Structures are given as C-alpha cells and as structure tokens.
Coordinates of C-alpha atoms in Angstrom, one line a residue:
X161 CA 0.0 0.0 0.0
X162 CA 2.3 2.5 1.1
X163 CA 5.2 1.8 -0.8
X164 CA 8.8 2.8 -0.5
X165 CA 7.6 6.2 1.2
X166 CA 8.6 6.1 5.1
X167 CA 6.8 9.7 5.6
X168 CA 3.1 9.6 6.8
X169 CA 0.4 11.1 4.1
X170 CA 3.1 10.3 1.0
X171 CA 2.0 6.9 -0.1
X172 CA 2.7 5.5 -3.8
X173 CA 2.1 1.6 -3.3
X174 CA 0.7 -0.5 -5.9
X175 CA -2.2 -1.1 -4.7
X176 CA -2.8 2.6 -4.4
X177 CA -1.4 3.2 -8.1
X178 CA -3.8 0.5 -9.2
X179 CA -7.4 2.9 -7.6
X180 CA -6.2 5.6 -9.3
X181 CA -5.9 3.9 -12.3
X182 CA -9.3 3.3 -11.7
X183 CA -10.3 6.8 -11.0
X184 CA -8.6 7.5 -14.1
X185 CA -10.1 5.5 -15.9
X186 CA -14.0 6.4 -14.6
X187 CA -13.0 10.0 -15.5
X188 CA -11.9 9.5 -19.1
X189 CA -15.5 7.6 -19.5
X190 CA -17.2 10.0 -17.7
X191 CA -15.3 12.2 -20.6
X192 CA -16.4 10.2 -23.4
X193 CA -20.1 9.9 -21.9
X194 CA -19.9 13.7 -21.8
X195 CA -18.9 13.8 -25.4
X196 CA -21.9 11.4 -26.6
X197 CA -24.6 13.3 -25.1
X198 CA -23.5 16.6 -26.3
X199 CA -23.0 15.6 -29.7
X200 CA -26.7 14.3 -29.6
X201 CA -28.2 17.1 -28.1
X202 CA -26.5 19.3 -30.6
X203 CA -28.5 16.9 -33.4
X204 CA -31.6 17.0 -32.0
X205 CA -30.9 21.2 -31.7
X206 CA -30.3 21.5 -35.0
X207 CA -33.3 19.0 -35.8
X208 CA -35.5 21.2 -33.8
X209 CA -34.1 24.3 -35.6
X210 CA -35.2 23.3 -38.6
X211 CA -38.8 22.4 -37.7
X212 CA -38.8 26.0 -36.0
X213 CA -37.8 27.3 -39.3
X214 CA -40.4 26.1 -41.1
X215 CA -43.0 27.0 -38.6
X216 CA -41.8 30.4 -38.8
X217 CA -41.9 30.6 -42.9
X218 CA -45.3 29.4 -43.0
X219 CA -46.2 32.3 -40.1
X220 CA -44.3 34.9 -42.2
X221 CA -46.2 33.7 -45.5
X222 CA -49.4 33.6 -43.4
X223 CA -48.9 37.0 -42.6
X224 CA -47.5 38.1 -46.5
X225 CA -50.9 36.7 -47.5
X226 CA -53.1 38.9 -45.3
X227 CA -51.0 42.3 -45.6
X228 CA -51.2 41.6 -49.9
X229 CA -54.8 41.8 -49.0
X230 CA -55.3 43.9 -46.6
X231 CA -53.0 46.2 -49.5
X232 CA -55.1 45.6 -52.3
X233 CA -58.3 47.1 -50.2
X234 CA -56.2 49.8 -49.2
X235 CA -55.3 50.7 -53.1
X236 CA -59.3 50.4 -53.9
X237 CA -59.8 52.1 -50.7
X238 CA -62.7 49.4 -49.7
X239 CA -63.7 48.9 -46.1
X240 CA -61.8 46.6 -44.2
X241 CA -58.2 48.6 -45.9
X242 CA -57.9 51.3 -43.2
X243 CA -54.3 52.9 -43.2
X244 CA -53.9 51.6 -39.4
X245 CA -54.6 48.1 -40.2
X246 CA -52.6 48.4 -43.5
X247 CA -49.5 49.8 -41.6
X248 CA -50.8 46.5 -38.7
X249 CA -50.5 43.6 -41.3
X250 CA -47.4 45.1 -42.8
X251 CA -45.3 45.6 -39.4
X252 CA -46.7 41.7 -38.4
X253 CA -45.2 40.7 -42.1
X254 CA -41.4 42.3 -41.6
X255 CA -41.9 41.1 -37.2
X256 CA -42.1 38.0 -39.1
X257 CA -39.7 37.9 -41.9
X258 CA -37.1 39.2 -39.0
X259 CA -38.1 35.6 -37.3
X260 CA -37.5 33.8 -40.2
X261 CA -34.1 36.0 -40.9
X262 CA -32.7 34.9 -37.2
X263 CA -34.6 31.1 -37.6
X264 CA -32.3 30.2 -40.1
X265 CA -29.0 32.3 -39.7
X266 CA -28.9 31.6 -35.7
X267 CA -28.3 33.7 -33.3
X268 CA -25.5 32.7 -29.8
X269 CA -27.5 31.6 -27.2
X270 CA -27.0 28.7 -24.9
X271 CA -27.9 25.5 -26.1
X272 CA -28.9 22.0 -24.7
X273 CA -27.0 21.0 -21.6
X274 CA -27.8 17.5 -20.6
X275 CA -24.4 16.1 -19.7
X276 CA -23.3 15.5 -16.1
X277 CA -24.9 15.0 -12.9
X278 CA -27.8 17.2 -13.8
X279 CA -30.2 16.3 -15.9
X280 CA -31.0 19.7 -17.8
X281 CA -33.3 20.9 -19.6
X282 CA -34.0 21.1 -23.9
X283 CA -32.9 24.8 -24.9
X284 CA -33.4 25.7 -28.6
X285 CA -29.9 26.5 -30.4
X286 CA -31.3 30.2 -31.5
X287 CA -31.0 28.8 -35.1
X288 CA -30.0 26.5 -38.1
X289 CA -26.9 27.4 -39.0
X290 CA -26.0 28.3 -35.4
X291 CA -27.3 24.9 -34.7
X292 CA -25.5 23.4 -37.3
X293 CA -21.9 25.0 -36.6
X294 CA -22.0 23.5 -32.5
X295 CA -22.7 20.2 -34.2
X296 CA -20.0 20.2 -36.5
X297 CA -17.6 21.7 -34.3
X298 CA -17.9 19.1 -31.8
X299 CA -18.2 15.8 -34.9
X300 CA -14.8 17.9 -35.4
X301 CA -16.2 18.7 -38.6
X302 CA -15.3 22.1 -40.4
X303 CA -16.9 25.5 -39.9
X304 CA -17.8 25.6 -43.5
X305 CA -17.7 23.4 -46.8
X306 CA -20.5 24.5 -49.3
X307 CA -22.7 22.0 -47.6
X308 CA -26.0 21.9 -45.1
X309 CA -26.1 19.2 -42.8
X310 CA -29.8 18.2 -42.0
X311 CA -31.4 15.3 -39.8
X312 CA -32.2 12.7 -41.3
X313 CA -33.7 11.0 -38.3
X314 CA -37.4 11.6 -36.7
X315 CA -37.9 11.9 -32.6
X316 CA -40.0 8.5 -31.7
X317 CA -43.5 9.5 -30.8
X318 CA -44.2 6.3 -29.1
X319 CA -44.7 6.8 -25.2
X320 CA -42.0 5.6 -22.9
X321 CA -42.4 4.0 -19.3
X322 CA -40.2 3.1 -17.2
X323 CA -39.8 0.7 -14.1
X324 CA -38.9 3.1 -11.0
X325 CA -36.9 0.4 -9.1
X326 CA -35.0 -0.3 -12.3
X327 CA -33.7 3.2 -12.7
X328 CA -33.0 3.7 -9.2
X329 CA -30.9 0.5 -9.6
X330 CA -29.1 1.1 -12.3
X331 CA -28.3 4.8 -11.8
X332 CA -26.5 3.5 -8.6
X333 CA -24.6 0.9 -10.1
X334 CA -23.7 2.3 -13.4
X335 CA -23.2 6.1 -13.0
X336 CA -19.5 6.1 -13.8
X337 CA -19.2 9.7 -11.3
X338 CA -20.3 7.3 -8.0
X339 CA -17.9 4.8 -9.2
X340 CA -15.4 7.1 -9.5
X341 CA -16.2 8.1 -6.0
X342 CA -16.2 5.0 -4.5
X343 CA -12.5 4.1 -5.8
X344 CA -12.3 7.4 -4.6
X345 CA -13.3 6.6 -1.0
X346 CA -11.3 3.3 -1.4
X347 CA -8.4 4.8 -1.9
X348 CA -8.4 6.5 1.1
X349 CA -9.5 3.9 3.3
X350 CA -5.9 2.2 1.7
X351 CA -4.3 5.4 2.8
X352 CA -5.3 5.2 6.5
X353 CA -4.3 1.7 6.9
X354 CA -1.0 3.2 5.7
X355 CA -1.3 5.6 8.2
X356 CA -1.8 3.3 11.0
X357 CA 1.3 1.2 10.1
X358 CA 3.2 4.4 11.1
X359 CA 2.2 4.2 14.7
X360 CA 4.1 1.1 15.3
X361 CA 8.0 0.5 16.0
X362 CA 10.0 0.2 12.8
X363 CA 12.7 -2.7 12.8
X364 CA 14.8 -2.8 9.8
X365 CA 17.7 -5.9 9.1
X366 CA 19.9 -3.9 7.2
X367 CA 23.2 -5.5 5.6
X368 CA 26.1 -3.6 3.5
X369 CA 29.2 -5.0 2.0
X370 CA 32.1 -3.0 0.2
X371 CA 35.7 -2.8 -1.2
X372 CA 37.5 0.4 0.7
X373 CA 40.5 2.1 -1.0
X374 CA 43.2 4.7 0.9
X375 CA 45.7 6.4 -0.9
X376 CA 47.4 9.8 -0.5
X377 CA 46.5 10.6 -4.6
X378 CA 43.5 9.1 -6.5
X379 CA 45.5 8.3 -9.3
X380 CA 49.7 8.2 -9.2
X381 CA 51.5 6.0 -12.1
X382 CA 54.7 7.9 -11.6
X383 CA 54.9 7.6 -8.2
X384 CA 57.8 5.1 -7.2
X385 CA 57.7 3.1 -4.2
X386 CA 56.5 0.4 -2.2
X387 CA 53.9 2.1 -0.6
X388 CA 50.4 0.3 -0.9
X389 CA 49.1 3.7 0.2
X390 CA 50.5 5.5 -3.1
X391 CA 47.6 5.1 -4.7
X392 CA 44.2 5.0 -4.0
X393 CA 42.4 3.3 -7.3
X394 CA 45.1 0.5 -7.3
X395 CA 44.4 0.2 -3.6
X396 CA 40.3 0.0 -4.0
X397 CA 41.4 -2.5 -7.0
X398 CA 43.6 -5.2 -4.8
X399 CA 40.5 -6.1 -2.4
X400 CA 43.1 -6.2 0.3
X401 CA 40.8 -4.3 2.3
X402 CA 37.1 -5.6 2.5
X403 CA 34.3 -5.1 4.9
X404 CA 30.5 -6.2 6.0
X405 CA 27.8 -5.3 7.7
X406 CA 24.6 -6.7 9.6
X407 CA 22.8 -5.5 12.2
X408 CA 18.8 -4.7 12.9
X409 CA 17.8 -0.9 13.3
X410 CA 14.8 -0.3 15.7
X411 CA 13.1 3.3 15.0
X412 CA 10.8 4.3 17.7
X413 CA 9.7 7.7 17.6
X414 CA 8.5 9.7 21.5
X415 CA 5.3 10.6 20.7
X416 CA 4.3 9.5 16.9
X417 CA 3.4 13.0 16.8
X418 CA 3.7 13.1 13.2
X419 CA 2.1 9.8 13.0
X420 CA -1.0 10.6 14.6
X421 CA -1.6 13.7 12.7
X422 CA -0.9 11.1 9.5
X423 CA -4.0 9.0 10.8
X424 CA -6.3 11.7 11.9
X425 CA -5.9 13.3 8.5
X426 CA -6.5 9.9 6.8
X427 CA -9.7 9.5 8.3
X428 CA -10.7 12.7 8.1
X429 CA -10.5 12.4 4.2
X430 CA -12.0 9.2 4.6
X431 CA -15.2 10.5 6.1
X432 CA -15.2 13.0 3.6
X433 CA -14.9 10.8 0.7
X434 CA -17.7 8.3 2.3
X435 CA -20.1 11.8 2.5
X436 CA -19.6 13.2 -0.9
X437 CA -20.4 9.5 -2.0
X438 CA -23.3 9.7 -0.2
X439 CA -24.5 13.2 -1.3
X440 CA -23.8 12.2 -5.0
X441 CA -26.0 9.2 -4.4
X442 CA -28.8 11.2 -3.2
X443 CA -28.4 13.8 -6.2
X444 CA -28.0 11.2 -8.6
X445 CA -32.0 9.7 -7.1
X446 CA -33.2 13.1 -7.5
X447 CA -31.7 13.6 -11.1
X448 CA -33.5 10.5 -12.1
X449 CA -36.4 11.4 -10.5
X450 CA -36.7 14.6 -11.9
X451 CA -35.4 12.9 -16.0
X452 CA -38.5 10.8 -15.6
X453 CA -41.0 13.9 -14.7
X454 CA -40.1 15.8 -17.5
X455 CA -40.1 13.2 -19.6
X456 CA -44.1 12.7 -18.6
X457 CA -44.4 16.3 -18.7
X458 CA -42.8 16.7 -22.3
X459 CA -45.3 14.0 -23.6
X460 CA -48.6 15.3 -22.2
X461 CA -47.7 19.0 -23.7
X462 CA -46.7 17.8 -26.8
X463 CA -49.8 15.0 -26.9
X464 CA -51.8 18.5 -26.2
X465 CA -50.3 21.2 -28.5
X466 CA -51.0 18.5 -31.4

C-alpha cells in the first residue's frame, strides 16, 4: 500500500497506483459519456431548428398573405383597408420575416446542456446554421464546406415508461461519477491503513558489503615506491581491504506526533470521501427522479399542443 515512502500522508504503493488507475479510468469515460450526449443534443438542436424554421416561414407567408390583401383594399380604398390596419399587417409581415431571418441564420445563445450529474433541460440553439456550426464543431467537422447538414432521423413518438426500481438500480450501479467516488473513498480507506502502520516501532535488518581504497593521490602512475598507500584506485582494486555489515535498526519515535496527525488526517478524508459518495448518491436519485417527470411532462404538452 504504502510503498517505499517512510513519511506519513506520502503513499505511492501499488495497490494505491492500481485505484487511481481506476479513478482515471472512470474520469476518461465520464469524458467520453460527456462527449456522446453533447454531440446528440446538438442533433436534436439543429433538428429542432429546422422544424422552427419552417413553422416560422409558413407564419411569415401567413402574414405576407393577409398584408397583400389587406394592400389591395387599401389601393381600392374598400372597407376593411384602413391605413392603421394596413400599416398592422405590414409591421406583423417584416416582425415575421425578422423571425424567419434569425430562424435560419442563428443567433448565440445557450444551447442544450444534458451532460453531467444534472439532468437539464431542452434549450433551442437560437438557429440552423448556429445549430448546425456546435454540431460540427464538436463531430470535429469544419466551420464551413458549401454543404448543409440536415437530420435525417425523426424523434420516436411512441410513449416511454419506465420501471422506477430499475432506474434507481441502475443509476447506482452504473453512474460512472459514484464509481469514480467510491474508488475514490477506497483509496483513502488504503491510505489510512498506511497511516496506521506508522504508529508502530520500525525494525529494519539492514546488511552492506564493500571494497574500501586509501591512498594519499586518486591516481599516481609515476609515483615510485612500495607504498600500498600510493595510490588509491590501485588500492580500492587489490580487495586487500574488504568489509560487511549486519545489524537490525529499531526506529521508535517519542510521541508519533507526526504519525497521529498522519492517521487523523487519513480518516478525516475518509469521512469526507464516504459523505460526498453519499450526497452524489442522493443527487443522482433526485436527477433520475426529476429525468422521468419531465419526460411525462414533455409528452402530455406535446400530446396537447398536437
């Protein structure tokens, strides 16, 4: 667990290399999950930009048709072709046409935001090419190539149900953020048993062996003489002077001052770990909860406005 580390708090064991592995690993899905639902809700932006679009063109022709008539009684200067309801119809026709104008050119407003522990709420892209350009700026597509990407897919219609208990269930089990928290609060519970290993006596066999060389000069070819101490290098080199050592080294620290701070910090973090696990379950339940009521909510406007 701890590793080679012999101060509390600095821990790089294996089994503590293999959780955050782990952790790393639940963040680069929770990256990739993040990915997938924005490039969706960027489709079904731009799929609802276009069916805006048209709503608004047949609005504006709607309202071309009445001012043309509402004109021609105003040029025979009939009833019905007062200048106040001629000046109406033509204001509601260019209100219109400005709809239609920002409809399809877009305008930069927040989109869709689904991603993440929150379950969000459907936000119109303020228009088609707008629409269009967050879409292919997150396919990694280009800004612009003489082409006009369009859904080709339909929203289903059919209603969905789903089993409470189920969700509940799987949210739990398969949101990658609480399993990212839970090898989160593993690691930690990994750390303080770490910790705790530092409030007991340290006894270490230790061992050295080694080949000494003296000399009065490193190196000395031209030196003459008998002297073995001449030369240091030839010295080292003869092995005439070996030595060994074996011996146990008990460490017992007056206090374990620093190790108790090293365990009370340990489970501090702990308990903090165990408590954002909890709180991210509980946000998680209502998330789902609150997925599921719009969902019912979406379907009885949408069964209503048709």
């Amino acid at each position: 667990i701890a590793g080679p580390s012999t101060v509390p708090g600095v821990y790089n064991g294996v089994l503590i290399a293999r959780v955050n592995t782990d952790i790393e690993l639940a963040q680069f899905e929770l990256a990739v999950r993040n990915l997938v639902s924005d490039v969706e809700d960027a489709y079904w932006d731009l799929y609802f930009a276009y069916r805006d679009l048209d709503a608004t063109v047949a609005a504006r022709d709607a309202a071309l048709d009445t001012w043309r008539k509402i004109h021609a009684l105003y040029a025979a200067g009939r009833r019905g072709g007062e200048a106040e309801k001629e000046a109406q119809a033509r204001e509601q026709y260019f209100r219109f046409q400005e709809d239609v104008q920002n409809a399809l050119l877009g305008r930069l407003v927040e989109a869709t935001r689904t991603s993440g522990s929150n379950g969000g709420a459907f936000r119109a892209a303020g228009g088609v090419q707008a629409a269009e350009r967050r879409l292919r700026q997150l396919v990694g597509l280009p800004p612009a190539d003489g082409r006009l990407m369009r859904p080709f897919d339909e929203p289903i219609n059919a209603p969905v149900f789903f089993d409470w208990s189920e969700v509940t269930a799987e949210s739990l089990v398969r949101r990658v953020e609480l399993r990212r928290s839970r090898w989160a609060a593993r690691r930690q519970e990994l750390v303080l048993v770490a910790s705790r290993n530092h409030l007991l006596p340290r006894l270490d066999a230790v061992g050295r062996y080694r080949w000494r060389g003296f000399g009065d000069d490193l190196l000395d070819p031209n030196r003459d003489g008998d002297d073995r101490f001449d030369n240091a290098y030839g010295n080292l080199t003869s092995g005439d002077f070996q030595e060994w050592q074996v011996g146990l080294e008990l460490s017992v620290p007056i206090g374990y001052r620093r190790a108790f701070a090293g365990v009370r910090n340990a489970e501090l973090e702990l308990c903090r770990a165990r408590a954002i696990l909890r709180e991210q379950e509980h946000q998680v339940l209502h998330d789902a909860a609150a997925a599921v009521a719009e969902l019912d909510r979406a379907r009885l406007v949408s069964e209503t406005a048709g």
